[in-house]
Tab-separated table of C-alpha atoms in Angstrom:
chain	number	residue	atom	x	y	z
A	1	UNK	CA	-0.159	0.101	0.109
A	2	UNK	CA	1.369	3.899	-1.015
A	3	UNK	CA	0.961	6.729	1.723
A	4	UNK	CA	1.369	10.027	0.803
A	5	UNK	CA	2.333	12.772	3.094
A	6	UNK	CA	0.786	16.249	2.123
A	7	UNK	CA	3.780	18.445	1.336
A	8	UNK	CA	2.065	19.608	-1.721
A	9	UNK	CA	0.610	23.439	-2.162
A	10	UNK	CA	-2.497	24.562	-4.026
A	11	UNK	CA	-3.892	27.966	-4.777
A	12	UNK	CA	-1.074	30.258	-3.307
A	13	UNK	CA	-1.058	33.885	-4.187
A	14	UNK	CA	1.557	36.317	-5.006
A	15	UNK	CA	0.776	37.769	-1.420
A	16	UNK	CA	1.725	34.473	0.028
A	17	UNK	CA	5.429	34.348	-1.679
A	18	UNK	CA	6.509	37.732	-0.603
A	19	UNK	CA	5.370	38.054	2.792
A	20	UNK	CA	6.109	34.501	3.827
A	21	UNK	CA	8.683	32.061	2.690
A	22	UNK	CA	7.563	29.005	4.343
A	23	UNK	CA	3.937	28.460	3.723
A	24	UNK	CA	3.957	25.906	6.430
A	25	UNK	CA	4.488	28.514	8.919
A	26	UNK	CA	2.381	31.227	7.803
A	27	UNK	CA	-0.975	31.609	8.987
A	28	UNK	CA	-1.838	34.042	6.419
A	29	UNK	CA	-1.329	31.684	3.558
A	30	UNK	CA	-3.507	29.132	4.931
A	31	UNK	CA	-6.353	31.598	5.452
A	32	UNK	CA	-6.203	32.828	1.757
A	33	UNK	CA	-6.140	28.795	0.241
A	34	UNK	CA	-10.404	28.477	0.801
A	35	UNK	CA	-10.699	32.335	-0.435
A	36	UNK	CA	-8.962	31.232	-3.748
A	37	UNK	CA	-11.624	30.692	-6.133
A	38	UNK	CA	-9.524	31.445	-9.544
A	39	UNK	CA	-7.317	27.986	-9.216
A	40	UNK	CA	-7.741	25.722	-11.486
A	41	UNK	CA	-6.773	22.721	-9.251
A	42	UNK	CA	-10.031	21.147	-7.908
A	43	UNK	CA	-10.897	20.923	-4.311
A	44	UNK	CA	-9.253	18.537	-2.491
A	45	UNK	CA	-12.406	16.933	-0.748
A	46	UNK	CA	-12.922	15.613	-4.516
A	47	UNK	CA	-9.604	14.034	-4.507
A	48	UNK	CA	-8.812	10.380	-3.534
A	49	UNK	CA	-5.566	8.426	-3.250
A	50	UNK	CA	-7.288	5.111	-2.462
A	51	UNK	CA	-5.821	4.842	1.177
A	52	UNK	CA	-6.844	3.705	4.500
A	53	UNK	CA	-7.283	7.767	5.610
A	54	UNK	CA	-9.480	9.677	3.825
A	55	UNK	CA	-8.453	12.644	2.104
A	56	UNK	CA	-9.770	15.954	4.293
A	57	UNK	CA	-10.554	19.407	2.377
A	58	UNK	CA	-8.099	22.014	3.051
A	59	UNK	CA	-9.699	24.169	6.138
A	60	UNK	CA	-8.539	26.955	8.735
A	61	UNK	CA	-10.059	24.386	11.598
A	62	UNK	CA	-8.490	21.755	13.699
A	63	UNK	CA	-11.437	21.017	14.673
A	64	UNK	CA	-13.181	20.836	11.328
A	65	UNK	CA	-10.738	18.486	10.499
A	66	UNK	CA	-11.309	15.970	13.265
A	67	UNK	CA	-14.944	16.102	12.714
A	68	UNK	CA	-14.319	15.078	9.185
A	69	UNK	CA	-12.593	12.248	10.048
A	70	UNK	CA	-15.543	11.329	12.810
A	71	UNK	CA	-18.213	11.219	9.991
A	72	UNK	CA	-16.377	9.422	7.329
A	73	UNK	CA	-17.897	6.230	6.380
A	74	UNK	CA	-16.177	2.998	7.263
A	75	UNK	CA	-14.975	0.696	4.742
A	76	UNK	CA	-17.551	-1.690	3.499
A	77	UNK	CA	-16.081	-5.567	3.853
A	78	UNK	CA	-15.079	-7.149	0.848
A	79	UNK	CA	-16.891	-10.029	-0.689
A	80	UNK	CA	-15.005	-13.442	-1.101
A	81	UNK	CA	-15.002	-14.264	-4.885
A	82	UNK	CA	-14.609	-17.966	-5.907
A	83	UNK	CA	-11.857	-18.483	-9.086
A	84	UNK	CA	-11.205	-22.186	-10.131
A	85	UNK	CA	-7.510	-22.645	-9.113
A	86	UNK	CA	-7.050	-25.311	-11.767
A	87	UNK	CA	-8.998	-25.982	-15.333
A	88	UNK	CA	-10.666	-29.535	-14.541
A	89	UNK	CA	-10.991	-31.830	-16.952
A	90	UNK	CA	-12.708	-34.817	-17.009
A	91	UNK	CA	-11.045	-38.154	-19.061
A	92	UNK	CA	-13.192	-41.148	-19.717
A	93	UNK	CA	-11.804	-43.769	-21.686
A	94	UNK	CA	-13.548	-47.188	-23.331
A	95	UNK	CA	-11.763	-49.837	-24.327
A	96	UNK	CA	-14.123	-53.007	-24.835
A	97	UNK	CA	-17.028	-54.924	-23.447
A	98	UNK	CA	-17.493	-58.098	-22.659
A	99	UNK	CA	-20.391	-60.806	-21.930
A	100	UNK	CA	-23.162	-58.284	-23.003
A	101	UNK	CA	-26.804	-60.251	-22.967
A	102	UNK	CA	-29.761	-58.637	-24.713
A	103	UNK	CA	-32.763	-57.675	-22.368
A	104	UNK	CA	-35.319	-59.536	-24.979
A	105	UNK	CA	-35.114	-62.552	-27.135
A	106	UNK	CA	-34.959	-61.964	-31.209
A	107	UNK	CA	-36.465	-64.043	-33.815
A	108	UNK	CA	-34.664	-66.791	-34.634
A	109	UNK	CA	-34.011	-65.800	-38.382
A	110	UNK	CA	-30.957	-67.112	-39.766
A	111	UNK	CA	-31.412	-65.863	-43.399
A	112	UNK	CA	-30.764	-62.491	-41.737
A	113	UNK	CA	-28.258	-63.182	-39.059
A	114	UNK	CA	-26.335	-64.828	-41.779
A	115	UNK	CA	-26.302	-61.553	-43.670
A	116	UNK	CA	-25.268	-59.545	-41.063
A	117	UNK	CA	-21.994	-61.848	-40.136
A	118	UNK	CA	-21.305	-61.237	-43.822
A	119	UNK	CA	-20.827	-57.993	-43.764
A	120	UNK	CA	-19.308	-56.887	-41.036
A	121	UNK	CA	-16.401	-54.382	-41.157
A	122	UNK	CA	-14.010	-57.076	-39.777
A	123	UNK	CA	-12.900	-60.080	-41.422
A	124	UNK	CA	-12.461	-62.230	-38.342
A	125	UNK	CA	-15.163	-61.328	-36.940
A	126	UNK	CA	-17.109	-62.417	-40.102
A	127	UNK	CA	-15.517	-65.806	-39.561
A	128	UNK	CA	-16.118	-65.688	-35.899
A	129	UNK	CA	-19.812	-65.332	-36.476
A	130	UNK	CA	-20.397	-67.798	-39.340
A	131	UNK	CA	-18.887	-70.335	-37.189
A	132	UNK	CA	-21.268	-69.473	-33.979
A	133	UNK	CA	-24.041	-69.720	-36.420
A	134	UNK	CA	-22.702	-73.081	-37.738
A	135	UNK	CA	-22.491	-74.555	-34.202
A	136	UNK	CA	-26.374	-73.031	-33.225
A	137	UNK	CA	-28.066	-75.047	-36.137
A	138	UNK	CA	-26.006	-77.871	-35.229
A	139	UNK	CA	-27.119	-77.351	-31.699
A	140	UNK	CA	-30.518	-77.100	-33.007
A	141	UNK	CA	-30.468	-79.973	-34.918
A	142	UNK	CA	-29.265	-82.401	-32.143
A	143	UNK	CA	-32.090	-80.893	-29.878
A	144	UNK	CA	-35.120	-81.655	-32.597
A	145	UNK	CA	-33.606	-85.335	-32.780
A	146	UNK	CA	-33.911	-85.805	-29.092
A	147	UNK	CA	-37.637	-84.255	-29.189
A	148	UNK	CA	-38.319	-85.832	-32.779
A	149	UNK	CA	-39.402	-82.513	-33.929
A	150	UNK	CA	-37.791	-81.264	-37.361
A	151	UNK	CA	-38.534	-77.226	-36.306
A	152	UNK	CA	-35.840	-74.905	-34.526
A	153	UNK	CA	-37.144	-72.938	-31.870
A	154	UNK	CA	-38.711	-69.485	-33.074
A	155	UNK	CA	-36.746	-67.228	-30.750
A	156	UNK	CA	-33.354	-67.048	-29.618
A	157	UNK	CA	-32.790	-65.977	-26.129
A	158	UNK	CA	-30.910	-62.663	-25.198
A	159	UNK	CA	-27.419	-64.145	-23.873
A	160	UNK	CA	-27.620	-66.150	-27.279
A	161	UNK	CA	-28.657	-63.431	-29.765
A	162	UNK	CA	-25.892	-61.444	-28.241
A	163	UNK	CA	-23.306	-63.828	-29.434
A	164	UNK	CA	-24.597	-63.690	-33.403
A	165	UNK	CA	-24.712	-59.706	-33.537
A	166	UNK	CA	-22.073	-58.236	-35.216
A	167	UNK	CA	-21.260	-54.881	-33.568
A	168	UNK	CA	-20.885	-52.874	-37.070
A	169	UNK	CA	-21.818	-53.743	-40.479
A	170	UNK	CA	-20.226	-52.652	-43.654
A	171	UNK	CA	-23.035	-51.977	-46.769
A	172	UNK	CA	-23.336	-50.230	-49.425
A	173	UNK	CA	-25.221	-46.372	-49.440
A	174	UNK	CA	-27.238	-45.104	-52.100
A	175	UNK	CA	-24.430	-44.310	-54.035
A	176	UNK	CA	-22.945	-47.569	-54.019
A	177	UNK	CA	-20.421	-46.911	-51.855
A	178	UNK	CA	-19.296	-49.291	-48.752
A	179	UNK	CA	-19.950	-47.719	-45.263
A	180	UNK	CA	-19.383	-49.043	-41.777
A	181	UNK	CA	-22.734	-48.813	-39.872
A	182	UNK	CA	-22.590	-49.393	-36.013
A	183	UNK	CA	-24.997	-51.440	-34.591
A	184	UNK	CA	-24.167	-51.317	-30.937
A	185	UNK	CA	-23.261	-47.534	-29.309
A	186	UNK	CA	-23.345	-46.046	-26.440
A	187	UNK	CA	-24.059	-42.528	-25.147
A	188	UNK	CA	-21.910	-41.131	-22.448
A	189	UNK	CA	-23.150	-38.228	-20.349
A	190	UNK	CA	-21.955	-36.206	-17.453
A	191	UNK	CA	-22.894	-32.618	-16.336
A	192	UNK	CA	-25.592	-32.364	-18.811
A	193	UNK	CA	-23.295	-32.916	-21.425
A	194	UNK	CA	-23.721	-36.096	-23.590
A	195	UNK	CA	-21.300	-37.740	-26.111
A	196	UNK	CA	-22.413	-40.486	-28.475
A	197	UNK	CA	-19.532	-43.397	-28.962
A	198	UNK	CA	-19.582	-45.921	-31.705
A	199	UNK	CA	-18.343	-49.265	-31.943
A	200	UNK	CA	-15.326	-50.226	-33.393
A	201	UNK	CA	-15.260	-53.811	-34.560
A	202	UNK	CA	-16.608	-57.027	-32.297
A	203	UNK	CA	-20.238	-58.651	-31.471
A	204	UNK	CA	-22.634	-57.544	-29.102
A	205	UNK	CA	-21.412	-59.915	-26.433
A	206	UNK	CA	-17.877	-59.016	-26.819
A	207	UNK	CA	-17.161	-55.484	-28.480
A	208	UNK	CA	-13.718	-53.442	-28.856
A	209	UNK	CA	-14.336	-49.580	-28.305
A	210	UNK	CA	-11.328	-47.764	-28.108
A	211	UNK	CA	-12.561	-44.311	-27.548
A	212	UNK	CA	-11.189	-41.062	-25.228
A	213	UNK	CA	-13.582	-38.361	-23.985
A	214	UNK	CA	-13.218	-35.322	-22.104
A	215	UNK	CA	-15.418	-33.364	-20.196
A	216	UNK	CA	-14.340	-29.697	-19.182
A	217	UNK	CA	-15.788	-29.804	-15.498
A	218	UNK	CA	-13.353	-26.184	-14.774
A	219	UNK	CA	-17.064	-24.450	-13.594
A	220	UNK	CA	-18.544	-27.179	-11.652
A	221	UNK	CA	-15.180	-27.492	-9.682
A	222	UNK	CA	-15.483	-23.391	-9.034
A	223	UNK	CA	-19.554	-23.513	-8.238
A	224	UNK	CA	-20.234	-26.280	-6.965
A	225	UNK	CA	-19.943	-27.163	-2.853
A	226	UNK	CA	-19.589	-30.692	-3.339
A	227	UNK	CA	-18.801	-31.603	-7.214
A	228	UNK	CA	-20.618	-34.447	-6.980
A	229	UNK	CA	-22.521	-35.868	-10.205
A	230	UNK	CA	-22.982	-39.034	-11.815
A	231	UNK	CA	-21.760	-40.430	-15.293
A	232	UNK	CA	-24.399	-42.088	-17.073
A	233	UNK	CA	-23.282	-44.303	-19.837
A	234	UNK	CA	-26.091	-46.146	-21.814
A	235	UNK	CA	-25.744	-49.022	-24.400
A	236	UNK	CA	-28.138	-49.038	-27.437
A	237	UNK	CA	-28.152	-51.691	-30.540
A	238	UNK	CA	-29.886	-51.528	-33.589
A	239	UNK	CA	-31.576	-54.289	-34.476
A	240	UNK	CA	-33.319	-55.016	-38.022
A	241	UNK	CA	-36.922	-54.961	-37.294
A	242	UNK	CA	-37.189	-58.691	-39.018
A	243	UNK	CA	-35.297	-59.907	-35.588
A	244	UNK	CA	-37.485	-58.141	-33.035
A	245	UNK	CA	-40.843	-59.896	-32.328
A	246	UNK	CA	-43.967	-57.977	-31.691
A	247	UNK	CA	-44.600	-59.276	-28.425
A	248	UNK	CA	-41.126	-58.146	-27.275
A	249	UNK	CA	-41.674	-54.661	-28.104
A	250	UNK	CA	-45.086	-54.390	-26.697
A	251	UNK	CA	-43.703	-56.119	-23.429
A	252	UNK	CA	-41.093	-53.984	-23.192
A	253	UNK	CA	-41.708	-50.288	-24.528
A	254	UNK	CA	-39.381	-48.881	-22.081
A	255	UNK	CA	-36.541	-50.552	-23.338
A	256	UNK	CA	-36.796	-48.926	-27.196
A	257	UNK	CA	-36.271	-45.525	-28.250
A	258	UNK	CA	-38.736	-43.448	-30.144
A	259	UNK	CA	-38.114	-42.120	-33.463
A	260	UNK	CA	-39.714	-38.796	-34.907
A	261	UNK	CA	-42.373	-40.795	-36.481
A	262	UNK	CA	-43.064	-42.067	-33.262
A	263	UNK	CA	-42.286	-45.568	-34.341
A	264	UNK	CA	-39.888	-48.231	-32.256
A	265	UNK	CA	-35.767	-47.209	-32.616
A	266	UNK	CA	-32.459	-48.553	-30.831
A	267	UNK	CA	-32.748	-51.504	-28.263
A	268	UNK	CA	-31.588	-49.660	-24.802
A	269	UNK	CA	-28.788	-53.125	-23.872
A	270	UNK	CA	-27.989	-51.572	-20.498
A	271	UNK	CA	-27.005	-48.731	-18.197
A	272	UNK	CA	-24.363	-47.856	-15.901
A	273	UNK	CA	-25.116	-44.976	-13.329
A	274	UNK	CA	-21.629	-44.208	-11.786
A	275	UNK	CA	-21.499	-41.418	-8.499
A	276	UNK	CA	-18.469	-39.205	-9.163
A	277	UNK	CA	-16.998	-36.440	-6.430
A	278	UNK	CA	-14.782	-34.644	-8.502
A	279	UNK	CA	-13.263	-33.136	-4.980
A	280	UNK	CA	-12.062	-36.864	-4.302
A	281	UNK	CA	-11.581	-38.860	-7.101
A	282	UNK	CA	-7.916	-38.147	-7.991
A	283	UNK	CA	-6.948	-41.390	-9.205
A	284	UNK	CA	-8.519	-43.690	-12.497
A	285	UNK	CA	-11.778	-45.692	-11.750
A	286	UNK	CA	-11.149	-48.791	-13.385
A	287	UNK	CA	-14.871	-50.142	-14.734
A	288	UNK	CA	-15.953	-53.503	-16.810
A	289	UNK	CA	-18.872	-53.377	-18.603
């Protein structure tokens, strides 16, 4: 803090210089200050040096100076300002999901399942799905022989269906170009910010993601008392209409998203709601999907 001593001389006249060489000891000079109206210097009462001691107007009366000090308003207390000490970033890494099962049964349509297996975006996944479908056919034939029936089951349970559905397919678009369309995807939401994550390759039960997402939480750290929130992860699967039984749609309306045309959309496979406290969690948290 800077402090200033009043050693300045304002509004002196020629008479002051003639009668006294020291304005500090001259009462005539002090008396001439209030009467000097031609001086362009502003009044001392309107000046402020922002010091702890208020600047007083020039006066010849010590009592007036004391009165000015007594009536000065006390300084208002400063309100604390909350500022973020450091920027905050929440990093979420998705590597792979495993042992995923569907919450519904699907139609046992081998034609659709074989078409999906042959149009995956990875040759190894295509070979794996074809083998699983062949094993499924053999298992169904063995079961039909034991039951003396030639028919296959109409539905595949969820834990079997997830093993014969790819996470991605490679199909031609309207221009004839091959494009990769993910059947399996996730939405990751934190603090009202949502990011959609698409699968890279694999099957519905064992998928590879290899994605990194970042959320800016600087504002949340600065203004929240607890900085507690939930990391919401939802997994969805795009199923061909021929694979979804009508009864499953009607009985599980809450598991399907709705399109703009009020038609059934994607199937919600699962959800994870992970509580986080940004002021406490400083080490990585590993969650197996």
